[in-house]
């Protein structure tokens, strides 16, 4: 199994029963930037509920 491409992949694998549970199912941390645009920073910080404005790079 490879490294997930973002928090959406993690949420899909965990498959919580409700949207509220999905917020806490994925821990805060640095994940692949979901924008997937060339030249954009590789990592973005997920605070456990929403994407923040923090980027690595």
Tab-separated table of N, CA and C in Angstrom:
chain	number	residue	atom	x	y	z
A	1	UNK	N	0.849	-1.177	0.000
A	1	UNK	CA	0.000	0.000	0.000
A	1	UNK	C	0.892	1.238	0.000
A	2	UNK	N	0.604	2.210	-0.843
A	2	UNK	CA	1.399	3.415	-0.944
A	2	UNK	C	0.966	4.483	0.042
A	3	UNK	N	1.648	5.609	-0.012
A	3	UNK	CA	1.322	6.747	0.842
A	3	UNK	C	0.083	7.437	0.283
A	4	UNK	N	-0.911	7.760	1.119
A	4	UNK	CA	-2.116	8.437	0.634
A	4	UNK	C	-1.790	9.776	-0.012
A	5	UNK	N	-2.549	10.167	-1.006
A	5	UNK	CA	-2.302	11.413	-1.724
A	5	UNK	C	-2.957	12.601	-1.047
A	6	UNK	N	-3.565	12.424	0.085
A	6	UNK	CA	-4.172	13.539	0.804
A	6	UNK	C	-5.149	13.060	1.849
A	7	UNK	N	-5.693	14.012	2.532
A	7	UNK	CA	-6.608	13.675	3.616
A	7	UNK	C	-7.862	12.995	3.098
A	8	UNK	N	-8.301	13.296	1.891
A	8	UNK	CA	-9.498	12.652	1.335
A	8	UNK	C	-9.294	11.145	1.228
A	9	UNK	N	-8.095	10.724	0.840
A	9	UNK	CA	-7.803	9.294	0.747
A	9	UNK	C	-7.852	8.645	2.121
A	10	UNK	N	-7.363	9.341	3.132
A	10	UNK	CA	-7.403	8.798	4.482
A	10	UNK	C	-8.836	8.672	4.985
A	11	UNK	N	-9.640	9.685	4.752
A	11	UNK	CA	-11.036	9.647	5.188
A	11	UNK	C	-11.762	8.511	4.475
A	12	UNK	N	-11.509	8.315	3.204
A	12	UNK	CA	-12.169	7.247	2.456
A	12	UNK	C	-11.794	5.878	3.014
A	13	UNK	N	-10.549	5.711	3.421
A	13	UNK	CA	-10.120	4.426	3.970
A	13	UNK	C	-10.724	4.174	5.336
A	14	UNK	N	-10.842	5.207	6.154
A	14	UNK	CA	-11.396	5.060	7.493
A	14	UNK	C	-12.906	4.838	7.416
A	15	UNK	N	-13.559	5.494	6.468
A	15	UNK	CA	-14.997	5.376	6.215
A	15	UNK	C	-15.847	5.544	7.471
A	16	UNK	N	-15.774	6.716	8.122
A	16	UNK	CA	-16.598	6.942	9.305
A	16	UNK	C	-18.080	7.017	8.954
A	17	UNK	N	-18.916	6.827	9.958
A	17	UNK	CA	-20.361	6.784	9.748
A	17	UNK	C	-20.961	8.161	9.507
A	18	UNK	N	-20.375	9.217	10.086
A	18	UNK	CA	-20.952	10.552	9.943
A	18	UNK	C	-19.881	11.560	9.560
A	19	UNK	N	-20.321	12.706	9.061
A	19	UNK	CA	-19.391	13.773	8.696
A	19	UNK	C	-18.650	14.282	9.929
A	20	UNK	N	-19.320	14.346	11.065
A	20	UNK	CA	-18.669	14.809	12.291
A	20	UNK	C	-17.522	13.888	12.677
A	21	UNK	N	-17.712	12.603	12.536
A	21	UNK	CA	-16.644	11.658	12.837
A	21	UNK	C	-15.491	11.799	11.862
A	22	UNK	N	-15.765	12.137	10.591
A	22	UNK	CA	-14.693	12.261	9.614
A	22	UNK	C	-13.738	13.380	9.983
A	23	UNK	N	-14.227	14.407	10.666
A	23	UNK	CA	-13.354	15.503	11.078
A	23	UNK	C	-12.300	15.022	12.064
A	24	UNK	N	-12.660	14.114	12.945
A	24	UNK	CA	-11.718	13.644	13.934
A	24	UNK	C	-11.014	12.359	13.500
A	25	UNK	N	-11.457	11.729	12.407
A	25	UNK	CA	-10.865	10.473	11.957
A	25	UNK	C	-9.463	10.673	11.401
A	26	UNK	N	-9.186	11.832	10.851
A	26	UNK	CA	-7.875	12.114	10.269
A	26	UNK	C	-7.141	13.072	11.187
A	27	UNK	N	-6.021	12.638	11.738
A	27	UNK	CA	-5.300	13.492	12.675
A	27	UNK	C	-4.668	14.708	11.999
A	28	UNK	N	-4.450	15.738	12.786
A	28	UNK	CA	-3.770	16.928	12.279
A	28	UNK	C	-2.372	16.540	11.834
A	29	UNK	N	-1.899	17.209	10.794
A	29	UNK	CA	-0.545	16.939	10.319
A	29	UNK	C	-0.333	17.447	8.907
A	30	UNK	N	0.875	17.215	8.401
A	30	UNK	CA	1.241	17.616	7.044
A	30	UNK	C	0.861	16.508	6.082
A	31	UNK	N	0.125	16.877	5.024
A	31	UNK	CA	-0.316	15.924	4.012
A	31	UNK	C	-0.034	16.501	2.626
A	32	UNK	N	-0.118	15.624	1.623
A	32	UNK	CA	0.061	16.079	0.251
A	32	UNK	C	-0.940	17.191	-0.042
A	33	UNK	N	-0.469	18.242	-0.682
A	33	UNK	CA	-1.308	19.390	-1.019
A	33	UNK	C	-2.431	18.943	-1.954
A	34	UNK	N	-3.688	19.127	-1.557
A	34	UNK	CA	-4.807	18.657	-2.384
A	34	UNK	C	-5.010	19.447	-3.672
A	35	UNK	N	-4.303	20.575	-3.847
A	35	UNK	CA	-4.513	21.373	-5.060
A	35	UNK	C	-3.967	20.680	-6.304
A	36	UNK	N	-2.953	19.832	-6.157
A	36	UNK	CA	-2.385	19.063	-7.270
A	36	UNK	C	-2.018	19.925	-8.473
A	37	UNK	N	-1.575	21.151	-8.264
A	37	UNK	CA	-1.202	22.017	-9.371
A	37	UNK	C	0.317	22.059	-9.499
A	38	UNK	N	0.835	21.998	-10.729
A	38	UNK	CA	2.289	22.077	-10.918
A	38	UNK	C	2.841	23.365	-10.309
A	39	UNK	N	3.943	23.246	-9.618
A	39	UNK	CA	4.578	24.413	-9.020
A	39	UNK	C	4.032	24.786	-7.652
A	40	UNK	N	2.949	24.155	-7.204
A	40	UNK	CA	2.398	24.467	-5.886
A	40	UNK	C	3.201	23.703	-4.826
A	41	UNK	N	3.184	24.192	-3.569
A	41	UNK	CA	3.907	23.486	-2.508
A	41	UNK	C	3.423	22.039	-2.391
A	42	UNK	N	4.344	21.140	-2.033
A	42	UNK	CA	4.012	19.718	-1.955
A	42	UNK	C	3.130	19.377	-0.765
A	43	UNK	N	3.328	20.054	0.360
A	43	UNK	CA	2.610	19.706	1.580
A	43	UNK	C	1.753	20.862	2.079
A	44	UNK	N	0.637	20.507	2.707
A	44	UNK	CA	-0.249	21.499	3.320
A	44	UNK	C	-0.678	20.954	4.678
A	45	UNK	N	-0.920	21.854	5.637
A	45	UNK	CA	-1.245	21.417	6.986
A	45	UNK	C	-2.750	21.263	7.172
A	46	UNK	N	-3.152	20.076	7.632
A	46	UNK	CA	-4.540	19.751	7.979
A	46	UNK	C	-4.631	19.839	9.495
A	47	UNK	N	-5.532	20.673	10.046
A	47	UNK	CA	-5.586	20.863	11.503
A	47	UNK	C	-6.501	19.852	12.203
A	48	UNK	N	-6.978	18.881	11.477
A	48	UNK	CA	-7.878	17.881	12.027
A	48	UNK	C	-9.326	18.133	11.646
A	49	UNK	N	-9.602	19.339	11.136
A	49	UNK	CA	-10.963	19.680	10.716
A	49	UNK	C	-10.986	20.364	9.350
A	50	UNK	N	-10.015	21.234	9.088
A	50	UNK	CA	-9.962	21.980	7.821
A	50	UNK	C	-8.510	22.159	7.385
A	51	UNK	N	-8.323	22.445	6.095
A	51	UNK	CA	-7.003	22.798	5.602
A	51	UNK	C	-6.661	24.199	6.098
A	52	UNK	N	-5.408	24.402	6.504
A	52	UNK	CA	-4.982	25.723	6.954
A	52	UNK	C	-4.263	26.435	5.813
A	53	UNK	N	-3.795	27.652	6.082
A	53	UNK	CA	-3.028	28.409	5.092
A	53	UNK	C	-1.535	28.107	5.184
A	54	UNK	N	-1.160	27.094	5.960
A	54	UNK	CA	0.249	26.739	6.134
A	54	UNK	C	0.684	25.746	5.059
A	55	UNK	N	1.769	26.092	4.371
A	55	UNK	CA	2.346	25.244	3.329
A	55	UNK	C	3.805	24.983	3.658
A	56	UNK	N	4.314	23.834	3.217
A	56	UNK	CA	5.715	23.521	3.367
A	56	UNK	C	6.409	23.891	2.063
A	57	UNK	N	7.250	24.869	2.121
A	57	UNK	CA	7.997	25.236	0.934
A	57	UNK	C	7.683	26.520	0.366
